[in-house]
Coordinates of C-alpha atoms and ligand atoms in Angstrom, one line a residue:
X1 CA 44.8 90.8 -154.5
X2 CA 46.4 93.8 -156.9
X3 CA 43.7 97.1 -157.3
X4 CA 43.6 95.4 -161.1
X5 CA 42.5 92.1 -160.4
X6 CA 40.1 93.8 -157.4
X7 CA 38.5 95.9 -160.4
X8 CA 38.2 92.4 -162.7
X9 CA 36.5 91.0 -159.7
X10 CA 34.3 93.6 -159.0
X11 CA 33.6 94.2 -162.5
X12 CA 31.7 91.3 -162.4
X13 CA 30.0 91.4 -159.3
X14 CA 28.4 94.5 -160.7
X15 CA 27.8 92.4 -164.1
X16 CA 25.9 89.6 -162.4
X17 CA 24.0 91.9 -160.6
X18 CA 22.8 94.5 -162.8
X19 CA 23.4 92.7 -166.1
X20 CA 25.8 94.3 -167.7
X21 CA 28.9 96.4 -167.2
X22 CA 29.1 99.5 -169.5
X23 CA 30.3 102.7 -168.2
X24 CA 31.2 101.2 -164.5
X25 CA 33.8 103.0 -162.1
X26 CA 35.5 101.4 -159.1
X27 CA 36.2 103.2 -156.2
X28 CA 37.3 101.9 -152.9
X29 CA 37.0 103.0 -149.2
X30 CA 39.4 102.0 -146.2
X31 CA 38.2 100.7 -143.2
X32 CA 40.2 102.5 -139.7
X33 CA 41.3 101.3 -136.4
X34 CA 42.3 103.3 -133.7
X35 CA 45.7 103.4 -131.6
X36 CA 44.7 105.4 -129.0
X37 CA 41.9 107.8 -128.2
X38 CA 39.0 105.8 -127.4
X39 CA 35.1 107.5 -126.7
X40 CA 36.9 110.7 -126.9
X41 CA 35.7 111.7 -130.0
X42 CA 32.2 112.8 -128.7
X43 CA 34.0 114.9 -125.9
X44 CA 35.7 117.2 -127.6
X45 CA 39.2 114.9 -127.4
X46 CA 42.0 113.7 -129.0
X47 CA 42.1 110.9 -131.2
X48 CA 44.6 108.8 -133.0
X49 CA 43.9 106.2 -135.6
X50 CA 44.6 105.0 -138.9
X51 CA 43.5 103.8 -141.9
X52 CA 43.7 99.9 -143.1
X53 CA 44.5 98.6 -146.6
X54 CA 41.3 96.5 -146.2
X55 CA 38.2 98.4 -146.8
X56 CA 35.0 98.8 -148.9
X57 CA 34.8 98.4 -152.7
X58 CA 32.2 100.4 -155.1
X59 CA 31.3 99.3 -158.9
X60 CA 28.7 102.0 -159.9
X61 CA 27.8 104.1 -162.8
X62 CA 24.8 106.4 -163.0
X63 CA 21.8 105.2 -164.6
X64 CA 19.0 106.6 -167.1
X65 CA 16.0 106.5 -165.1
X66 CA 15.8 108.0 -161.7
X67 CA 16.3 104.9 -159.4
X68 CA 19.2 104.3 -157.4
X69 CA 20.0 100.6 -157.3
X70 CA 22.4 99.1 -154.6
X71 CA 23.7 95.0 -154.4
X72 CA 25.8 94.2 -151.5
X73 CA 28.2 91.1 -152.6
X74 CA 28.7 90.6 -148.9
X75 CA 24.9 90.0 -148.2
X76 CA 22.9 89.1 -151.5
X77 CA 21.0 92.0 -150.7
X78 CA 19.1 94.6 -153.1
X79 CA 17.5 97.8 -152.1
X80 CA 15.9 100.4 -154.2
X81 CA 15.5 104.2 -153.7
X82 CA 14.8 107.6 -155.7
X83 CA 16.3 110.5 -156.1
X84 CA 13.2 112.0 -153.9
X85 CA 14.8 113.0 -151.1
X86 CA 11.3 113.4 -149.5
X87 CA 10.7 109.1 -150.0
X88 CA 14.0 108.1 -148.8
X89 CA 13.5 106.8 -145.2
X90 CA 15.5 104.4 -142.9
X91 CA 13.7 101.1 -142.7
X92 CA 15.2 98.1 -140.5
X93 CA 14.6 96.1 -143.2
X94 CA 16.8 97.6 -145.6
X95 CA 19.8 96.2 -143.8
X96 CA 23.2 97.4 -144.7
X97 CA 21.2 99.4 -148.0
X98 CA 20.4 101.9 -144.8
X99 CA 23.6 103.0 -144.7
X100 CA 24.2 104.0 -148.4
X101 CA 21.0 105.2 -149.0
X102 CA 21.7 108.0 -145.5
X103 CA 24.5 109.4 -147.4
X104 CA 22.5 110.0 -150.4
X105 CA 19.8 111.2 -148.6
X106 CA 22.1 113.6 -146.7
X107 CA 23.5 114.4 -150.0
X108 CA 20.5 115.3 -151.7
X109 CA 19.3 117.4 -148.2
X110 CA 22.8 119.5 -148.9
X111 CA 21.7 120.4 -152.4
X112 CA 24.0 118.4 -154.0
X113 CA 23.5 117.4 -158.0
X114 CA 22.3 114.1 -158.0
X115 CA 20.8 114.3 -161.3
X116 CA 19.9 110.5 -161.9
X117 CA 19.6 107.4 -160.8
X118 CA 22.8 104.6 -160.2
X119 CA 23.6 101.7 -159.8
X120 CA 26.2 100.5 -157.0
X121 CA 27.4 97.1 -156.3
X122 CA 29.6 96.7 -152.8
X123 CA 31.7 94.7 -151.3
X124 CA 33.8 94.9 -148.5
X125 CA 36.5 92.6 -147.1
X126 CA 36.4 94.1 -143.6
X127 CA 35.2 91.7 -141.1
X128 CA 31.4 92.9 -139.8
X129 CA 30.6 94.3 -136.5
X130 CA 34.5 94.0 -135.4
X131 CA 34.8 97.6 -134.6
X132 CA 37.1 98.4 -137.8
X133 CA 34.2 100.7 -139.2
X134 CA 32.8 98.8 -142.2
X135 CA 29.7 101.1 -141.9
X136 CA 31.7 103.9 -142.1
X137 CA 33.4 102.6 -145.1
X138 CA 31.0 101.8 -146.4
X139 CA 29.0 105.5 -146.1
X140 CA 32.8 107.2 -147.2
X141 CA 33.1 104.6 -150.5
X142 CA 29.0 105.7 -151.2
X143 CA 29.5 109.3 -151.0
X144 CA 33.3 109.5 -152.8
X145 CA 31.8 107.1 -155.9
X146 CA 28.6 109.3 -155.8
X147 CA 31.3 112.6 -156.3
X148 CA 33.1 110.9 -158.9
X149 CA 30.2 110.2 -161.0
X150 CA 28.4 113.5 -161.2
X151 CA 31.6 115.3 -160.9
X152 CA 30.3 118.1 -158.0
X153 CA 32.9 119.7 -155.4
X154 CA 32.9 117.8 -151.9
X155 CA 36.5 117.9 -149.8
X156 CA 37.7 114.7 -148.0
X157 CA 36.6 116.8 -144.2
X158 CA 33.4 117.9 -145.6
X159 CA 32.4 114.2 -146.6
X160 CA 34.0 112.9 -143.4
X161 CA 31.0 115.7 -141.6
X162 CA 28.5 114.9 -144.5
X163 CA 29.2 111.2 -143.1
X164 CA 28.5 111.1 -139.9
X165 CA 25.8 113.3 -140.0
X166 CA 24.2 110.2 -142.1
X167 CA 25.0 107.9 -139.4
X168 CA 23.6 110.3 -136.7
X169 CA 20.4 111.2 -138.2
X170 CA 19.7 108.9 -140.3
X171 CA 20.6 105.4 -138.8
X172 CA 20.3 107.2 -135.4
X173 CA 23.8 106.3 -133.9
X174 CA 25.0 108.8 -132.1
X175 CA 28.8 108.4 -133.2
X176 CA 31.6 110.9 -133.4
X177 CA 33.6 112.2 -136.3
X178 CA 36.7 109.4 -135.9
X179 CA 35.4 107.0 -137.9
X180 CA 34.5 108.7 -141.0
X181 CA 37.3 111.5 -140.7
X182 CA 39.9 108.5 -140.3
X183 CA 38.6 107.1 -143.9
X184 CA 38.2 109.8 -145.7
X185 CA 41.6 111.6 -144.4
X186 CA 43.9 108.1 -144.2
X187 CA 47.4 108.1 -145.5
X188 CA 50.0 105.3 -146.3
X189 CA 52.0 104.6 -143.3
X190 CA 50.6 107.4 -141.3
X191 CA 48.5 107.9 -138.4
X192 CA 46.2 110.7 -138.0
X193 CA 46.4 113.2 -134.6
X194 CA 43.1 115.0 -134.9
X195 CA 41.4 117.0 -132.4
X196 CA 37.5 116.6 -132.7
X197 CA 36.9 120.1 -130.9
X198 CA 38.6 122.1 -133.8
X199 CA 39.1 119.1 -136.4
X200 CA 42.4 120.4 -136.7
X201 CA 44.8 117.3 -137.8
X202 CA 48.5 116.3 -138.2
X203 CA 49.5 112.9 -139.7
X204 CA 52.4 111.5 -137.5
X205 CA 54.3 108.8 -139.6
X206 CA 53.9 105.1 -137.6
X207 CA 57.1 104.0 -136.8
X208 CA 57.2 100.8 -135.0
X209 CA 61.1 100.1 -135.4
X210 CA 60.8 95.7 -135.7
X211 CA 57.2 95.9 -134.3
X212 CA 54.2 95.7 -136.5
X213 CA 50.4 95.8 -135.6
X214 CA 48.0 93.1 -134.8
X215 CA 44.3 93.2 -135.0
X216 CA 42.9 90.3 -132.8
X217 CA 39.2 90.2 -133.7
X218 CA 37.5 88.9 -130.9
X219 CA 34.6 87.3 -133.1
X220 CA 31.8 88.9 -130.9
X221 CA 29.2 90.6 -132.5
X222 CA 28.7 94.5 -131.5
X223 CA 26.0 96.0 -133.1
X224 CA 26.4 99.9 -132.2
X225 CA 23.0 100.9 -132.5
X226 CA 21.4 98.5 -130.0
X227 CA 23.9 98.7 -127.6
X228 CA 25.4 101.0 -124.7
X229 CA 27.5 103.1 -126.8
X230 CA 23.9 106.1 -127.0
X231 CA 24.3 105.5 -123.2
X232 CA 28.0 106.6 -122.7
X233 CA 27.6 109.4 -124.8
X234 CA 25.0 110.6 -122.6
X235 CA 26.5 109.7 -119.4
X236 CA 29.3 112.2 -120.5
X237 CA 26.9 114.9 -121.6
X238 CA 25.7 114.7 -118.1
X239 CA 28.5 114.9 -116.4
X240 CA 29.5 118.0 -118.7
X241 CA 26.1 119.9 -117.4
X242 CA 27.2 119.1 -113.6
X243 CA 30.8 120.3 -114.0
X244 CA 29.3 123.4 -116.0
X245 CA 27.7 124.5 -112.7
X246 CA 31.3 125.0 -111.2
X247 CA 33.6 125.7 -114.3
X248 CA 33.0 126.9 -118.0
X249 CA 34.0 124.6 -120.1
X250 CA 32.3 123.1 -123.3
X251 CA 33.1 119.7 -123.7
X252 CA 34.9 117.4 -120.9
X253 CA 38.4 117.1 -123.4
X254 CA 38.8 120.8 -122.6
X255 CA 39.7 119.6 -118.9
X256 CA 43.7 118.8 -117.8
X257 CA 43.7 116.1 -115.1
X258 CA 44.3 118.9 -112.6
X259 CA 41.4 120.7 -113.5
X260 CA 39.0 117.5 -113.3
X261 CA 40.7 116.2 -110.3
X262 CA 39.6 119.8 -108.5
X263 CA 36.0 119.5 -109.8
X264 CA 35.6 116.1 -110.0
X265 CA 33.4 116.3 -106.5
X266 CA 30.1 117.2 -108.1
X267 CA 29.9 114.4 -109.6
X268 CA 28.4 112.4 -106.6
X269 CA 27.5 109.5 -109.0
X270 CA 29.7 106.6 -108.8
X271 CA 28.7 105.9 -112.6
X272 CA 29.0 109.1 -114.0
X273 CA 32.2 110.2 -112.2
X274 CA 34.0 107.3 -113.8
X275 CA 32.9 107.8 -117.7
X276 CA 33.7 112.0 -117.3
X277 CA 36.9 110.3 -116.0
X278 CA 37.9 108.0 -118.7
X279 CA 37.1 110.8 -120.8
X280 CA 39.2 113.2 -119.5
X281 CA 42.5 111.1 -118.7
X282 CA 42.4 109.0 -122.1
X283 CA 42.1 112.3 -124.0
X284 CA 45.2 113.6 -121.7
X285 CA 46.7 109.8 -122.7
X286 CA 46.0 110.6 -125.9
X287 CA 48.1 113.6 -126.6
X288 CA 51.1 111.7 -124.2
X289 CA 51.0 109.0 -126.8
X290 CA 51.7 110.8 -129.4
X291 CA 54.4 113.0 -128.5
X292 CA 55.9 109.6 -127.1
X293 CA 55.6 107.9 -130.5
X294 CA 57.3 111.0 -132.6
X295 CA 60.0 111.0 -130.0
X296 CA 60.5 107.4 -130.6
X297 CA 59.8 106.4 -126.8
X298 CA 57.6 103.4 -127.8
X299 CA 57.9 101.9 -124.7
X300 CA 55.8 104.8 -123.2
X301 CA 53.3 104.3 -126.3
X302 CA 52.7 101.5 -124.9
X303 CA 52.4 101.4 -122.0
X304 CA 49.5 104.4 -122.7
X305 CA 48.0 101.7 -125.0
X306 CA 47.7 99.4 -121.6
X307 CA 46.1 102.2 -119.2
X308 CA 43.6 103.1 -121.8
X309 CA 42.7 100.0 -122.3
X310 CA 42.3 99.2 -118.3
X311 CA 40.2 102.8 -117.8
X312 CA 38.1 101.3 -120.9
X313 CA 37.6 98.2 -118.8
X314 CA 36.8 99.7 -115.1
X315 CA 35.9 102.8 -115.9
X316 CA 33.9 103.1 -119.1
X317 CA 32.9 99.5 -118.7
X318 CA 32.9 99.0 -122.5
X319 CA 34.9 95.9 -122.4
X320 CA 33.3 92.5 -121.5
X321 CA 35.3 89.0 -121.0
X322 CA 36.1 88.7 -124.9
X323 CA 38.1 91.9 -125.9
X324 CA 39.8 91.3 -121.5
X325 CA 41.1 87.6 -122.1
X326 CA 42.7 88.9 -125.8
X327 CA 44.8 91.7 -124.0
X328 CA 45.5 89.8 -120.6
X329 CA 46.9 86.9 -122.9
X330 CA 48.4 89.3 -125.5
X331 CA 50.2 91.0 -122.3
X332 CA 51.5 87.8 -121.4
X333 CA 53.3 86.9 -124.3
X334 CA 57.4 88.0 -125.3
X335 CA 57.7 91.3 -127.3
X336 CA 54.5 92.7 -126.5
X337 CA 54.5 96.6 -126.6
X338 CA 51.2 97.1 -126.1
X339 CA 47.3 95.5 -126.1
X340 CA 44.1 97.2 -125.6
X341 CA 40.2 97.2 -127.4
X342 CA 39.6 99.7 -130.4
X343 CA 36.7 101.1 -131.8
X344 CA 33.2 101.2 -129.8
X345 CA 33.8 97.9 -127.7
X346 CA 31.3 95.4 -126.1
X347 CA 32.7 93.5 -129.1
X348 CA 34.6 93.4 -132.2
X349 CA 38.8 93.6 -131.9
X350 CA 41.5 94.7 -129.7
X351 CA 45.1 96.4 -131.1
X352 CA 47.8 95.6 -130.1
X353 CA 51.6 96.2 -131.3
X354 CA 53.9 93.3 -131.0
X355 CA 58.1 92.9 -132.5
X356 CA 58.1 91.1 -135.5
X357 CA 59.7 87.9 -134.4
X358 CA 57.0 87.1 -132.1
X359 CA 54.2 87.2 -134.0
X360 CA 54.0 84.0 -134.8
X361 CA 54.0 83.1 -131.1
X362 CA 52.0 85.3 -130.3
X363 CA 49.0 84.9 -133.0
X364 CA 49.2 80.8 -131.9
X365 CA 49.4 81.5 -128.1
X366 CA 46.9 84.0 -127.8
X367 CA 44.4 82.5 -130.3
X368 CA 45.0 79.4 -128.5
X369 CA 44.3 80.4 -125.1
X370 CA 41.4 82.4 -126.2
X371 CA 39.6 79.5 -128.2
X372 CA 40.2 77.6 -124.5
X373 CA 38.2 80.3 -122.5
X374 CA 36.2 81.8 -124.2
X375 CA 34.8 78.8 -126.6
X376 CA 35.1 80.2 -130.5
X377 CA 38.2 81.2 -132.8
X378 CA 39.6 84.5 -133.0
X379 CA 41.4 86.0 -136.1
X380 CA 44.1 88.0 -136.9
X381 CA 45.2 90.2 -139.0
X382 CA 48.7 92.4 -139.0
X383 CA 47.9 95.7 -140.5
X384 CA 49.1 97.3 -143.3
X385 CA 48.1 101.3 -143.4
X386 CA 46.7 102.3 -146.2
X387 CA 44.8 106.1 -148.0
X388 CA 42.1 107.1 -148.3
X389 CA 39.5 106.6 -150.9
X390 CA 40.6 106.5 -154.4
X391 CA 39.2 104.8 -157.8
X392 CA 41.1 102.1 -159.2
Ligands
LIG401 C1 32.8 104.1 -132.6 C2 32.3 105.5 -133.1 C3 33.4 106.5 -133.0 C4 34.0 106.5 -131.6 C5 34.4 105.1 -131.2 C6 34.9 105.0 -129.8 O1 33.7 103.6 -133.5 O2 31.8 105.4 -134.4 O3 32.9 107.8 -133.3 O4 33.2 107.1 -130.7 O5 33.3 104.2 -131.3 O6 36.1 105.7 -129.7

């Protein structure tokens, strides 16, 4: 569907929602998925992703009164909130409406002029809980259309930190900074190389020769909140304070695989010696990846893309049989560069890049052979990437 017929649509979604449309503005939001770089992003590592053409719409305009109104199309859901900061609160109740109202609550706590009230109506066409940041989407779509429509000062890295902060303190996920610095930050046809110690960025242009990329969402539900991903985090930050007592480092991407290979030994743990380890070597992967992608060694990207995803599986143990069948079948099929899992895990899709011709094949093999083990459809999507936010 064209931006124009997008707007048209979403036009009247807001119409039916709020009764009328006078004075509404559509903005838009990518969704990301990442090509390498996985649970670095909270260690001080490198990170690679990029943003989708699929993302997060917006139809909003500010209103008289003092009330912010939200409708998601998605979920035939209302919520309601002021421009108190001191009333907004997150309540489990208020579903998806949480993670717009964070952002404006973070927004308010930064002094920003939100004068009045609005009105907002979403909808986003990224597939829920598949680990291609729709909250993030939608948090980046809430606080661009929120700029837009009182017209205050707020640069794309700023809103990326004013972002995730949200998500963090106010829907308590302890995520890094990918996510929302990948949405904000996207650009057409271009990955983003950032490093999360010094958010310090270089977009490397994605090209795949005759390969393309292929989302395969695994149609497992993650739900990022209630599951292990607070635990990894923590099992890293503990393994940081142990090497601490024998080296000075501040976060565990600091460390080349020579240094963690000599200091590895106080981490007696099994458990945590093997997180501080995928850490370490995917962030190391990471950077390899890259340089092997601008010096058009694709091969070598992929292969990277298979070891992070295997280190993901054994080490971090954020895999689980779904996101494993959809790279062992993808790794069996011709013209296969490279498979592994993106985003948080335990869930949601895997990445993989595959030549042109064989897409077909592979889309019907590996969808086929997956529906056999595991029970239920996956779907898949070859990716266009896209920008960032704009309004249409
Ligand atoms: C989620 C988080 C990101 C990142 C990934 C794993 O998407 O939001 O910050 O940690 O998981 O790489």
């Amino acid at each position: 569907m064209s931006d124009l017929e997008m707007k048209q649509k979403m036009i009247e979604y807001f119409s039916n929602a709020f009764g009328d449309s006078k004075d509404v503005q559509v903005f838009f939001a990518p969704g990301r998925v990442n090509l390498i770089g996985e649970h670095t992003d909270y260690n001080g590592g490198h990170v690679f992703p990029c943003a989708l053409t699929i993302g997060t719409y917006a139809a909003a305009r500010r209103s008289e009164c003092n009330q912010i109104r939200v409708y998601s199309e998605n979920f035939h859901s209302t919520g309601v909130i002021t421009t108190d900061r001191s009333v907004i609160t997150y309540k489990k109740e208020q579903g998806y409406a949480n993670y717009p109202f964070g952002v404006i609550a973070t927004l308010l706590e930064a002094g920003y002029p939100i004068t009045q009230g609005m009105d907002i109506c979403f909808y986003g066409n990224i597939p829920n809980s598949s680990g291609l940041s729709s909250s993030a989407s939608v948090e980046v779509v809430t606080a661009y259309a929120t700029r837009e429509l009182f017209g205050f000062e707020l640069d794309f890295v700023e809103m990326s930190k004013l972002c995730q902060k949200s998500e963090n303190e106010f829907n308590r996920v302890n995520c890094g900074i990918m996510d929302q610095f990948a949405i904000a930050m996207g650009k057409k046809d271009h990955a983003i190389f950032l490093d999360t110690a010094t958010l310090k960025y270089q977009y490397a242009p994605v090209k795949l020769e005759q390969a393309k990329i292929v989302i395969a969402c695994s149609n497992k539900k993650r739900g990022l909140g209630d599951s292990k991903y607070n635990e990894r985090r923590s099992q890293c930050e503990t393994a940081l304070s142990l090497i601490q007592n024998v080296k000075h480092v501040t976060s565990l991407g600091e460390l080349t695989i020579e240094e963690f290979e000599t200091v590895k030994s106080v981490l007696t743990d099994d458990i945590l010696l093997r997180r501080a380890k995928h850490a370490v070597y995917e962030n190391q992967r990471t950077i390899q990846a890259v340089s092997a992608l601008k010096s058009g060694d694709l091969k070598l990207f992929g292969e990277l893309m298979n070891a992070s995803h295997t280190s993901l599986r054994d080490d971090y143990e954020v895999t689980g049989i779904e996101l494993d069948t959809l790279v062992e079948e993808a790794k069996k099929q011709n013209g296969v560069i490279g498979s592994r899992m993106t985003g948080a895990g335990f869930g949601g899709c895997t990445v993989s890049i595959v030549e042109e011709t064989e897409i077909h094949a592979f889309i019907e093999n590996v969808g086929k052979a997956y529906q056999e083990k595991i029970g239920y459809a996956a779907d898949f999507y070859i990716v266009s990437i896209g920008c960032g936010p704009y309004t249409l």
